[in-house]
Tab-separated table of C-alpha atoms and ligand atoms in Angstrom:
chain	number	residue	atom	x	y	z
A	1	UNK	CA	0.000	0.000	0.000
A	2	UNK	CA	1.252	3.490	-0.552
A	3	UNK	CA	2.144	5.042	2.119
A	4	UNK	CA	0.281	8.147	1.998
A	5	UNK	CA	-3.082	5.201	1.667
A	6	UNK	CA	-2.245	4.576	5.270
A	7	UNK	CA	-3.992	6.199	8.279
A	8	UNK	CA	-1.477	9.097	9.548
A	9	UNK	CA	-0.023	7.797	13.414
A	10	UNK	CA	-1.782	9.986	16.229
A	11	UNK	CA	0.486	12.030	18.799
A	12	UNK	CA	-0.394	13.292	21.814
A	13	UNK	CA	1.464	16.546	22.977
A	14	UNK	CA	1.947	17.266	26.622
A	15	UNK	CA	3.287	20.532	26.998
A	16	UNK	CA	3.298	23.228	24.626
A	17	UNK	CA	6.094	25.204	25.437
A	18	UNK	CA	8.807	26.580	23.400
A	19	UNK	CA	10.071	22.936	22.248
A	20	UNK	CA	6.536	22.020	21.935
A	21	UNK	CA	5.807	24.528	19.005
A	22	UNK	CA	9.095	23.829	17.373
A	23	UNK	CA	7.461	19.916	16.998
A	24	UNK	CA	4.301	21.221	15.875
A	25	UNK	CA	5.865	23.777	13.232
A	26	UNK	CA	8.578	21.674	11.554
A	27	UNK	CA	5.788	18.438	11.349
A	28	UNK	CA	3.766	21.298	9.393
A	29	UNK	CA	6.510	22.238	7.548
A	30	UNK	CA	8.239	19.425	6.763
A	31	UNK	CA	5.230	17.029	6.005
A	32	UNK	CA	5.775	15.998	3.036
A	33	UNK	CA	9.631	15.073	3.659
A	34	UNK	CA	8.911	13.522	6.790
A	35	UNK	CA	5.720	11.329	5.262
A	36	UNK	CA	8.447	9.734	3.035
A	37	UNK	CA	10.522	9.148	5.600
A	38	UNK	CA	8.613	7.641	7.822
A	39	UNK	CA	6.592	5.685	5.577
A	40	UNK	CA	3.151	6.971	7.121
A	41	UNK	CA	1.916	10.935	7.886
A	42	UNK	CA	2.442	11.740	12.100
A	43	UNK	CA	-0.416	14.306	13.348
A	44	UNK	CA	-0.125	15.873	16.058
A	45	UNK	CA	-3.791	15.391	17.506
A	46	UNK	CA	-4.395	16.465	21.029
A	47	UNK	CA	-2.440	18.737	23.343
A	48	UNK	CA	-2.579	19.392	26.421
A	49	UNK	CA	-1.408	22.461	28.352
A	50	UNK	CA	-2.350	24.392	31.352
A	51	UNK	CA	-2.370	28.185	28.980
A	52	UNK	CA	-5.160	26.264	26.598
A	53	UNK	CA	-5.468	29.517	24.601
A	54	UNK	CA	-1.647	30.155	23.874
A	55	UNK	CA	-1.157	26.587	22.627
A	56	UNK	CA	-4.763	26.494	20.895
A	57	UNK	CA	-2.821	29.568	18.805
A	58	UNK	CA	0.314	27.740	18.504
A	59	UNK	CA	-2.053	24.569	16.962
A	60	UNK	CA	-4.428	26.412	15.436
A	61	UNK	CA	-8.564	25.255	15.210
A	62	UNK	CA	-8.331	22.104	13.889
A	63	UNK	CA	-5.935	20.793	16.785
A	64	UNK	CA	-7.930	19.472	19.897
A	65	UNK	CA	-6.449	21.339	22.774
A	66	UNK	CA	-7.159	19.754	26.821
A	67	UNK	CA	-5.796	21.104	29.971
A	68	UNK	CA	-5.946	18.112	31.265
A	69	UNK	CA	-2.851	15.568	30.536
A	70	UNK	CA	-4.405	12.168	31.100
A	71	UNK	CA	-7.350	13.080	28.882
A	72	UNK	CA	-4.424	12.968	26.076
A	73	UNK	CA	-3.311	9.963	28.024
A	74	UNK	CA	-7.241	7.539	28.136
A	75	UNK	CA	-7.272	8.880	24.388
A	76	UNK	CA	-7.924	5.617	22.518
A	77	UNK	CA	-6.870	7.516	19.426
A	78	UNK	CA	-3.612	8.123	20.474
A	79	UNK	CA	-0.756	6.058	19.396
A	80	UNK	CA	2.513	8.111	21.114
A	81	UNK	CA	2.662	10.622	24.031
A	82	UNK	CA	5.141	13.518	23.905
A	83	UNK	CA	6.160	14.502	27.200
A	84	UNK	CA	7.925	17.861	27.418
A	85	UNK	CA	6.439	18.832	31.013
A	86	UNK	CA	10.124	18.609	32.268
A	87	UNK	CA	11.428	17.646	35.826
A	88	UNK	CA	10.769	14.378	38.158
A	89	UNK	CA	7.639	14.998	39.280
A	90	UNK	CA	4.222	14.638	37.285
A	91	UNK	CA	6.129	14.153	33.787
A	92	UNK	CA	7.073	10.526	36.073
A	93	UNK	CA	3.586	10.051	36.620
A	94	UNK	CA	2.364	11.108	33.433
A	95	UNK	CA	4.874	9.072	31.350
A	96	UNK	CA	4.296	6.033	33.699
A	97	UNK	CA	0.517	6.514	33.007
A	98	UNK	CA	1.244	6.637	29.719
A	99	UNK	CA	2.923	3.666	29.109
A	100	UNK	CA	0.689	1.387	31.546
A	101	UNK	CA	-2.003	2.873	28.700
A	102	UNK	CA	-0.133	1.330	25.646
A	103	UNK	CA	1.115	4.105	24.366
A	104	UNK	CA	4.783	4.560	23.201
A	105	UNK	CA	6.202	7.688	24.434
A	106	UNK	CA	8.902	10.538	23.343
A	107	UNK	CA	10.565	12.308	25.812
A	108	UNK	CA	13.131	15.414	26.049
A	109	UNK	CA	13.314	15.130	29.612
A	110	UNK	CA	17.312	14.108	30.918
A	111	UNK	CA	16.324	14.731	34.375
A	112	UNK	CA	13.770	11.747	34.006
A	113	UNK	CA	15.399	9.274	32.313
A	114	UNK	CA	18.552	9.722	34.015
A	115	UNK	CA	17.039	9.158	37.403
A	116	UNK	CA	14.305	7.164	37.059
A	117	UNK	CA	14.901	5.392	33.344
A	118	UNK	CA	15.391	2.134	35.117
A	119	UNK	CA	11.689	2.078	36.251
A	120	UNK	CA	10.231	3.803	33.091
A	121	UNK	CA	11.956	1.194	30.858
A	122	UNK	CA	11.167	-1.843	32.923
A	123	UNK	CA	7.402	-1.019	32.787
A	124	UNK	CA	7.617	-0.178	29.194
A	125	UNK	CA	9.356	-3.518	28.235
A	126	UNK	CA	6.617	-5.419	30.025
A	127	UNK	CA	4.269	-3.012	28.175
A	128	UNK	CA	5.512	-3.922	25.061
A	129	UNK	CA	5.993	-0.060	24.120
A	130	UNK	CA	8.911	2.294	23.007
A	131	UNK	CA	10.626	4.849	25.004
A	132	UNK	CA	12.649	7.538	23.136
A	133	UNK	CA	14.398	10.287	24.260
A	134	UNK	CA	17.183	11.498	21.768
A	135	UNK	CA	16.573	15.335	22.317
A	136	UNK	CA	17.442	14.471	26.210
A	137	UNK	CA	20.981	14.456	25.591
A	138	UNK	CA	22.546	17.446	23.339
A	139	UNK	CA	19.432	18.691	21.817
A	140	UNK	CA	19.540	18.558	18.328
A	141	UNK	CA	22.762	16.629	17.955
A	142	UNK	CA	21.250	13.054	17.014
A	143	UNK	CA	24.013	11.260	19.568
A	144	UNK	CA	21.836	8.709	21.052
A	145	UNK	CA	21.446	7.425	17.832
A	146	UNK	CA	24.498	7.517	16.920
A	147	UNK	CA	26.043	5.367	20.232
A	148	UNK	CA	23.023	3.500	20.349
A	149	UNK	CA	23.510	2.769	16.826
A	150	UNK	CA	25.833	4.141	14.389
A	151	UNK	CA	28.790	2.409	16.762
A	152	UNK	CA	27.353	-0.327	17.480
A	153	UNK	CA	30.221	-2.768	16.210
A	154	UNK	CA	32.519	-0.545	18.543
A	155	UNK	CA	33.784	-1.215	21.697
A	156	UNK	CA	33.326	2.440	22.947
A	157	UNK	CA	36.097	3.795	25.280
A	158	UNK	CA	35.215	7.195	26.761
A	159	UNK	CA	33.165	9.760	25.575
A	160	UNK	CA	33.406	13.834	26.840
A	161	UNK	CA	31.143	16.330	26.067
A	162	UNK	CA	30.527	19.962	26.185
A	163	UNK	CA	26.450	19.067	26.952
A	164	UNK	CA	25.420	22.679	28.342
A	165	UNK	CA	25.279	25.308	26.309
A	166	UNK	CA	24.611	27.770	29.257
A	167	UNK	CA	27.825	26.963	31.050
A	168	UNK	CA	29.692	27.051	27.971
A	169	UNK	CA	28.536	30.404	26.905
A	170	UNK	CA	29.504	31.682	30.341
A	171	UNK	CA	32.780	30.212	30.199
A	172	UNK	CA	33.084	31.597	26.312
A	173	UNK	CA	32.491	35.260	28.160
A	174	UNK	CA	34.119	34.554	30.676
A	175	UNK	CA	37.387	33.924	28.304
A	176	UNK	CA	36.675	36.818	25.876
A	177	UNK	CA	35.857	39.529	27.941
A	178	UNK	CA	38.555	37.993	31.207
A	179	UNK	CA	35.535	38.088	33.646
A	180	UNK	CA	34.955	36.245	36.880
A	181	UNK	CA	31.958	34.022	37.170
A	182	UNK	CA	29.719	35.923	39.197
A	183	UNK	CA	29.776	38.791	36.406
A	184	UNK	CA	29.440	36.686	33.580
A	185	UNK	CA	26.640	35.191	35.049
A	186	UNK	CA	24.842	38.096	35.188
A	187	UNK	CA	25.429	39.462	31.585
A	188	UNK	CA	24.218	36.233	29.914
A	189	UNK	CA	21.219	36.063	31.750
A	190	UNK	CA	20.785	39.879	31.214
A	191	UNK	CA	21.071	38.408	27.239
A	192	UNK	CA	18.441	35.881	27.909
A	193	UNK	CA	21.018	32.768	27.292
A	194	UNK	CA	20.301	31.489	30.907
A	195	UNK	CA	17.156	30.966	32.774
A	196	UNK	CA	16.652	33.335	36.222
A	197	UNK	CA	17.002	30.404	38.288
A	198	UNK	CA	20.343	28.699	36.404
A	199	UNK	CA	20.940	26.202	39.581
A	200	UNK	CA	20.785	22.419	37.601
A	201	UNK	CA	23.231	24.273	34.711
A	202	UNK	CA	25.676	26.483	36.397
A	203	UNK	CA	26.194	23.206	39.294
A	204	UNK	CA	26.766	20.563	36.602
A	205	UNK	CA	23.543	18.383	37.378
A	206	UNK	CA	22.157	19.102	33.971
A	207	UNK	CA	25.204	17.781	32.187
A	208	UNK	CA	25.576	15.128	34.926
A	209	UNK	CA	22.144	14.062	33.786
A	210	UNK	CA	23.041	13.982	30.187
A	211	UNK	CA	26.516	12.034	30.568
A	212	UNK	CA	24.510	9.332	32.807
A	213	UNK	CA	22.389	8.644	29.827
A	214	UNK	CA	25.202	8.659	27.161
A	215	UNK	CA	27.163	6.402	29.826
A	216	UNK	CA	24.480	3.214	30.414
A	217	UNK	CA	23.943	3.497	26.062
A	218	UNK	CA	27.677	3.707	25.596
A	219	UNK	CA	28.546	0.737	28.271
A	220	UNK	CA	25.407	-1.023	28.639
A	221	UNK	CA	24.979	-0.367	32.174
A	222	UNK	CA	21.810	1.008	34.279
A	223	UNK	CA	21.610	5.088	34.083
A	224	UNK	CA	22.724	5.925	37.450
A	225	UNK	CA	22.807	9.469	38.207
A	226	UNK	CA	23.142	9.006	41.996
A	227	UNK	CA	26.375	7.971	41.311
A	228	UNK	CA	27.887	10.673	38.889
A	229	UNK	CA	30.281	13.191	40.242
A	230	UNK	CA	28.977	16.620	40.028
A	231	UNK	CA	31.121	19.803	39.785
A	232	UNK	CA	29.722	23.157	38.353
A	233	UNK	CA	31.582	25.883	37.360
A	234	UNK	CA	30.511	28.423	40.165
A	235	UNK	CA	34.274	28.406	41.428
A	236	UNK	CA	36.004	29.448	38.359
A	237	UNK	CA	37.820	32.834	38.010
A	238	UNK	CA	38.998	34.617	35.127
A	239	UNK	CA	42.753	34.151	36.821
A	240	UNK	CA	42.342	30.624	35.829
A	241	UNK	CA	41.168	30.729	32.497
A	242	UNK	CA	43.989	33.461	31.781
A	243	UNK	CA	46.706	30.684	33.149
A	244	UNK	CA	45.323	27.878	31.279
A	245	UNK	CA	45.318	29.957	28.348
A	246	UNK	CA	49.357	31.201	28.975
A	247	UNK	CA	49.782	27.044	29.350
A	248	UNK	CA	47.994	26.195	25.899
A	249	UNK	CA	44.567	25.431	27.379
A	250	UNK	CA	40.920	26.315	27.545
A	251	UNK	CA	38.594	25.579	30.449
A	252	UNK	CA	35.405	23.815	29.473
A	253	UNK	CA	32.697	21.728	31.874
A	254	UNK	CA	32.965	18.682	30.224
A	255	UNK	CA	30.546	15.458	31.193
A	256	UNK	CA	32.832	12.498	31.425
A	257	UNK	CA	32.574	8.931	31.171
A	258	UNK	CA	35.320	6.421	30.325
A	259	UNK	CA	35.344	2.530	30.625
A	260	UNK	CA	38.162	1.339	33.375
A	261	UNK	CA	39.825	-1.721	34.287
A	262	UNK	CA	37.656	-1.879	37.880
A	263	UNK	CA	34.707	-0.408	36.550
A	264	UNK	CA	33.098	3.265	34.966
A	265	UNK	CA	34.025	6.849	35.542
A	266	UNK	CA	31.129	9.235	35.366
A	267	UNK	CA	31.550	12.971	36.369
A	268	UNK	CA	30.839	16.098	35.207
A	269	UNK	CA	33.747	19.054	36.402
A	270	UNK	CA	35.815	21.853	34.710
A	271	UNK	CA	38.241	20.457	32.405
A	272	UNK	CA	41.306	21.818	30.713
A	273	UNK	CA	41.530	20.531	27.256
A	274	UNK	CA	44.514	21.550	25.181
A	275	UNK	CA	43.210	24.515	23.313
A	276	UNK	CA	44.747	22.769	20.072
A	277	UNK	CA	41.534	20.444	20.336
A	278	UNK	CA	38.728	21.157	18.601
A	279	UNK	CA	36.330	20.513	21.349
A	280	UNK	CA	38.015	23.297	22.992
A	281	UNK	CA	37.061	25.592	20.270
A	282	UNK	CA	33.131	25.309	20.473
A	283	UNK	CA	32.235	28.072	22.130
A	284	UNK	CA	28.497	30.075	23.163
A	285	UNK	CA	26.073	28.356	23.689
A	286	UNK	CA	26.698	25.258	21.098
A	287	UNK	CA	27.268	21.146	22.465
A	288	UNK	CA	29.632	18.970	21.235
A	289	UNK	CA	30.390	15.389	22.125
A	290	UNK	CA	33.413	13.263	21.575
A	291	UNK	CA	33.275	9.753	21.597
A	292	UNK	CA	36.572	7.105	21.480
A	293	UNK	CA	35.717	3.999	20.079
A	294	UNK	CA	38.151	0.843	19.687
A	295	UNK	CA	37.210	0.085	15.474
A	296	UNK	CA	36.576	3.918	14.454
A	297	UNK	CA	38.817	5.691	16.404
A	298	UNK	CA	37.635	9.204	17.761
A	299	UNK	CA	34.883	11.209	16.370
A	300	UNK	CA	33.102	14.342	17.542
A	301	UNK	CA	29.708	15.271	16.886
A	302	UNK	CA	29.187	19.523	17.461
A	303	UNK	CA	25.790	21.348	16.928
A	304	UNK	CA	22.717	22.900	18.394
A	305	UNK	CA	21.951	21.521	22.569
A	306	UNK	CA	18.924	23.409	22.757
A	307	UNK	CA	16.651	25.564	21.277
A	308	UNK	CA	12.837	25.121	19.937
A	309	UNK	CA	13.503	24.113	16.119
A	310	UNK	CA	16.977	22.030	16.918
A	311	UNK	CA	15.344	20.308	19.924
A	312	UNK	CA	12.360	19.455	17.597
A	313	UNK	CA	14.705	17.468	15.241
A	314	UNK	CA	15.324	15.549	18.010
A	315	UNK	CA	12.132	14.490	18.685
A	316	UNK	CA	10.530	14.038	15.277
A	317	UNK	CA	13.069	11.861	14.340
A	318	UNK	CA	12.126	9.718	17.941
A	319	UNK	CA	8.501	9.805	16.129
A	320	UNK	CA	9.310	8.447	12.743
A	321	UNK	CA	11.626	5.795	14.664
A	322	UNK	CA	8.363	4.778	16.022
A	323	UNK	CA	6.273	5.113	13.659
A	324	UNK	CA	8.638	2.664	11.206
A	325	UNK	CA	8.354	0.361	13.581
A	326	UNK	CA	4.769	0.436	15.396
A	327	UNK	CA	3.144	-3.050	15.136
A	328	UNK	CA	6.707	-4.787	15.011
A	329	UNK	CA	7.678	-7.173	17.093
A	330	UNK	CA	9.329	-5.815	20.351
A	331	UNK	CA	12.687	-8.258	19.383
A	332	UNK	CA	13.103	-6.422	16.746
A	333	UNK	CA	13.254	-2.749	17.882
A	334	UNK	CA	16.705	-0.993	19.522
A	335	UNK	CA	17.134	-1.606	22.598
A	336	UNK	CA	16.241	1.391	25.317
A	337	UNK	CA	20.086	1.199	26.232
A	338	UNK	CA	21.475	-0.202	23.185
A	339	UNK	CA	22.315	-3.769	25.194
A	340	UNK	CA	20.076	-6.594	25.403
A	341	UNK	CA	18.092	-5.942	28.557
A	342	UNK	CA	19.701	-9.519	30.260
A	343	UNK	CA	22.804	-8.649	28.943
A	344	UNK	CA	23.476	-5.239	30.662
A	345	UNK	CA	26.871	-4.964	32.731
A	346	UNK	CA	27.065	-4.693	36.327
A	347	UNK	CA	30.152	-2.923	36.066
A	348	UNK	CA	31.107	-0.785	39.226
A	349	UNK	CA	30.566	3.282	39.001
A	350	UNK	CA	34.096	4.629	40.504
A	351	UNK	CA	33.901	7.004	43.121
A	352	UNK	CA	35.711	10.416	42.486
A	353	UNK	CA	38.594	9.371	44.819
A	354	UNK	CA	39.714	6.303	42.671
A	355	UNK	CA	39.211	8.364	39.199
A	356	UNK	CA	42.962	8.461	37.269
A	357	UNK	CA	43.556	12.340	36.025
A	358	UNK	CA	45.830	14.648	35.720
A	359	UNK	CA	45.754	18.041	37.125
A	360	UNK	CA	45.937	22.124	37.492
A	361	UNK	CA	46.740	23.236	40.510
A	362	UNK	CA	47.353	27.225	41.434
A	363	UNK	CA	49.094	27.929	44.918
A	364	UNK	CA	49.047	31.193	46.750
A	365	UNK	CA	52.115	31.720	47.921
A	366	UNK	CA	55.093	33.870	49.516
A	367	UNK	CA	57.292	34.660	47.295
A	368	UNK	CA	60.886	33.268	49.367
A	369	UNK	CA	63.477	31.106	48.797
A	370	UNK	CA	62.787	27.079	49.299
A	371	UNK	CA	59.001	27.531	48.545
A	372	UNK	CA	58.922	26.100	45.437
A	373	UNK	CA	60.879	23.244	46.374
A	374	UNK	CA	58.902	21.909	49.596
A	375	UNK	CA	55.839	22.315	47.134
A	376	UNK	CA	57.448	20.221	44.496
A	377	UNK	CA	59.107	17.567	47.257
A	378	UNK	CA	55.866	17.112	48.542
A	379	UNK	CA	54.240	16.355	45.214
A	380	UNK	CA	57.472	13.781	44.314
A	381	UNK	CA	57.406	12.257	48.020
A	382	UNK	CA	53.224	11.369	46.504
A	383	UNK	CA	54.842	9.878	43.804
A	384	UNK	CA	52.963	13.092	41.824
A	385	UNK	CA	55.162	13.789	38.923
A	386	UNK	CA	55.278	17.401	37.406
A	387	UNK	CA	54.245	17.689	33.809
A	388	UNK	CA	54.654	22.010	33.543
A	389	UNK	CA	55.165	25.115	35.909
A	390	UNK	CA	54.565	28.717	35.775
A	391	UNK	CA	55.629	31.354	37.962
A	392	UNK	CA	54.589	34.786	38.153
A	393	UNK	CA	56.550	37.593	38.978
A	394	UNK	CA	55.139	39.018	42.423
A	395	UNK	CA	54.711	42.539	40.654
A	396	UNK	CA	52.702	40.952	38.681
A	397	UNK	CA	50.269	38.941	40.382
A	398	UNK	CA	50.027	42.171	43.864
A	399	UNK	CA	50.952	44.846	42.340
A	400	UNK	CA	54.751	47.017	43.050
A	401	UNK	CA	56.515	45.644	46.100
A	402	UNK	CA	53.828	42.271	46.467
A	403	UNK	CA	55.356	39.574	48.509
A	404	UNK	CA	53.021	36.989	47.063
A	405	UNK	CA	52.779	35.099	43.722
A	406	UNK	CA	51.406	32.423	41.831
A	407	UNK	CA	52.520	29.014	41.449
A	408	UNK	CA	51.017	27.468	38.539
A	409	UNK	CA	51.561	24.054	38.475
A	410	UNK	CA	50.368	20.903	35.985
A	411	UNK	CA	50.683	17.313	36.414
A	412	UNK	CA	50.615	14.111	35.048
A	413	UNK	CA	48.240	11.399	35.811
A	414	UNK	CA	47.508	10.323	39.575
A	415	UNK	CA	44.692	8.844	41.114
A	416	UNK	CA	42.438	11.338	43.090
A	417	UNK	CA	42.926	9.663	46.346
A	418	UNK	CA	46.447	10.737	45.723
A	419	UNK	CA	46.236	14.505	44.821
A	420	UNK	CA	43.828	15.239	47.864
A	421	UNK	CA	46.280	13.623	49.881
A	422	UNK	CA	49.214	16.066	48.643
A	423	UNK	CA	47.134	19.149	48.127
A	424	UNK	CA	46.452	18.579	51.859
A	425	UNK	CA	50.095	18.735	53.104
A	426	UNK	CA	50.569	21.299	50.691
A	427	UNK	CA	48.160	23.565	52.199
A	428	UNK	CA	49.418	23.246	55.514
A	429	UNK	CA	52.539	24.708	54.446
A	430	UNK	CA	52.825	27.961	55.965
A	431	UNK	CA	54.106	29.777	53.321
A	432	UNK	CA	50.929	28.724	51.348
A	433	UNK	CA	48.707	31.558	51.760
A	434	UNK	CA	45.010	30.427	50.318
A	435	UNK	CA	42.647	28.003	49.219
A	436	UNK	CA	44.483	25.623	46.699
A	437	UNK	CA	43.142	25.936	43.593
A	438	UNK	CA	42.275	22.266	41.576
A	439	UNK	CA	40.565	22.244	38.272
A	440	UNK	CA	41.223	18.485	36.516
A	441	UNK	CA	42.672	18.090	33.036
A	442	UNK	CA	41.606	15.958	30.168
A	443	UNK	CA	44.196	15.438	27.376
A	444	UNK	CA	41.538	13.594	24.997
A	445	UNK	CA	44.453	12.663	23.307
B	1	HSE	N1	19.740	24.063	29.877
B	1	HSE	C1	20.324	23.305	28.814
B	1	HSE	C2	21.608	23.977	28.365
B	1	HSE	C3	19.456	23.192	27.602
B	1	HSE	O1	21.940	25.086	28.790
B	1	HSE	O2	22.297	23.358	27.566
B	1	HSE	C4	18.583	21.995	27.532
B	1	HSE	O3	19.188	20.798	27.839
């Protein structure tokens, strides 16, 4: 039968917000495109949204618009729910409800998946139903798909991503204009580029729930966000930034996750990469992941993390997934998490303190003779080996007749365990005159 013979696939829309429209406007759009695509047309047919009159002008009159979510939900009509309420709390309930109702469901929530996927996909495999969520991680950047897929004969070995676009237009300003945080903060949000209550962005738990999703697809292990180690950058100062820069890096928050001999890293935290990288070059508000694999060697994938049209790409392209392959045979759909569900990996989540990195660390310090070498002796006596050094001139880090200066120093690898050990003794030198400063590197090499 031709496929524009068959009945189009129903969607149900729950939430009508700025990612919401994007769907709605690129299905219009693109129908015609998508319809051979997917093989059969996808119509958006019920929405539901608590501002019924802003989304019944987003939809137009021929769009039924509910403010009620689970009238969407006991829909008969409806073959897949869109949830794009956001958070834990009644996008759980409603996508739960959803599924228990037979329908397949599309999802841009990270937040969800990454701490409650376990649950959602367990009911939905008994269900019999599909749950996708590519525009969780990286918006419109189609990298679920791509580790869930595309590498699938790889064994994949790490992966690091610049996976919010707030944090990385902050840092961006941050480095062009040699601000401190605080003030960089304030200027993109006075832009509109971050929301009034940043919190889950500038602390790393958005990108720590993005990198927990990439991890279980890229290792075949349960998404465990309760695990991941999270590390905004709040603490960052322009002084940094200007240092790694004089050393031949950039500071980025990267979301981490690398396979081990004893098990899985998984942390988010301010990274220097070596500004010769092109990850370190993506700068505003754009994402970019890059993945190691065993067969294909290293590949990055850079583009859009947010945004109503980009976003939308994401999710239509979850809908024509499932509408290809509504009525098949669960056996022969993708797995939620790429593995087999009863072949996933038990493999251990390492806590910070056993993570292998090397370091940047910036010292305080008085600016006498034998300084720099207890610093450095304590480092070797840790079995801490120096990889680079800088030293400023006091003048130049107080001012005319300053009796302080900075000690920049960079190291190879250690375990963490290790370095808090040493930066310990270190700053109970007296001569050391503030907070050590610690920001990790990542050579990505
Ligand atoms: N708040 C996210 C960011 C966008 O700044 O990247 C959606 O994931």
């Amino acid at each position: 039968m031709k496929s524009s013979n068959l009945t189009p696939i129903k969607v149900g829309l729950l939430g009508i917000g700025t990612v919401g429209s994007g769907v709605f406007n690129v299905l219009q759009r693109n129908q015609e495109e998508i319809l051979r695509r997917a093989g059969r047309s996808i119509q958006i047919a019920m929405v539901a949204d608590l501002d019924t009159a802003r989304a019944q002008a987003v939809v137009g009159p021929n769009v039924q618009v509910v403010n009620d979510a689970r009238a969407v939900i006991a829909n008969p009509e409806i073959d897949i729910v869109i949830e794009l309420i956001g958070g834990y709390g009644i996008a759980r309930q409603l996508v739960m409800e959803a599924i228990e109702a037979g329908k397949h469901v599309v999802t841009a929530n990270k937040a969800l998946i990454a701490v409650h996927g376990t649950e959602i996909f367990a009911a939905a495999h008994r269900k019999g139903v599909m749950v996708a969520f590519e525009a969780a991680v990286a918006g419109g950047i189609p990298i679920i798909k791509a580790l869930r897929e595309g590498l699938t004969a790889n064994r994949i070995e790490w992966i690091a991503g610049i996976i919010n676009g707030t944090t990385n237009f902050i840092l961006s300003e941050m480095r062009d204009k040699g601000l401190d945080f605080d003030v960089a903060l304030k200027d993109v949000q006075r832009l509109g580029y971050a929301e009034a209550d940043p919190t889950f962005d500038i602390e790393g738990v958005d990108a720590g729930h993005k990198v927990t999703i990439m991890s279980a697809i890229a290792f075949g292990i349960p998404v465990q966000f309760d695990k991941a180690y999270v590390e905004g950058i709040t603490q960052l100062n322009a002084q940094d930034i200007k240092y790694a820069e004089q050393l031949g890096y950039r500071i980025k928050l990267l979301g981490i996750t690398k396979r081990v001999a004893n098990g899985v890293e998984l942390r988010v935290h301010p990274s220097l990469v070596p500004a010769k990288r092109l990850i370190a070059n993506v700068e505003g508000a754009m994402n970019a992941v890059m993945v190691q694999a065993d067969a294909l060697g290293t590949t990055l994938y850079y583009g859009k993390g947010a945004g109503s049209e980009p976003t939308a790409s994401a999710v239509i392209a979850d809908l024509v997934d499932i509408t290809r392959l509504h009525g098949a045979e669960a056996a022969q759909r993708v797995p939620y998490l790429a593995f087999q569900p009863d072949a996933m990996s038990d493999a251990k989540i390492l806590p910070m303190s056993e993570v292998v990195t090397s370091y940047y660390l910036r010292l305080k310090v008085a600016d006498q003779a034998g300084v720099l070498a207890r610093v450095t002796g304590l480092l070797a006596e840790a079995g801490i080996s120096i990889d680079a050094m800088l030293q400023r001139e006091a003048d130049e880090v107080g001012g005319a007749g300053s009796t302080q200066t900075d000690l920049i120093i960079l190291t190879h690898d250690c375990v963490e365990a290790k370095m808090n050990a040493a930066i310990a003794q270190m700053q109970s030198l007296p001569t050391v005159l503030a907070p050590i400063t610690r920001i990790r590197k990542e050579e990505l090499a």
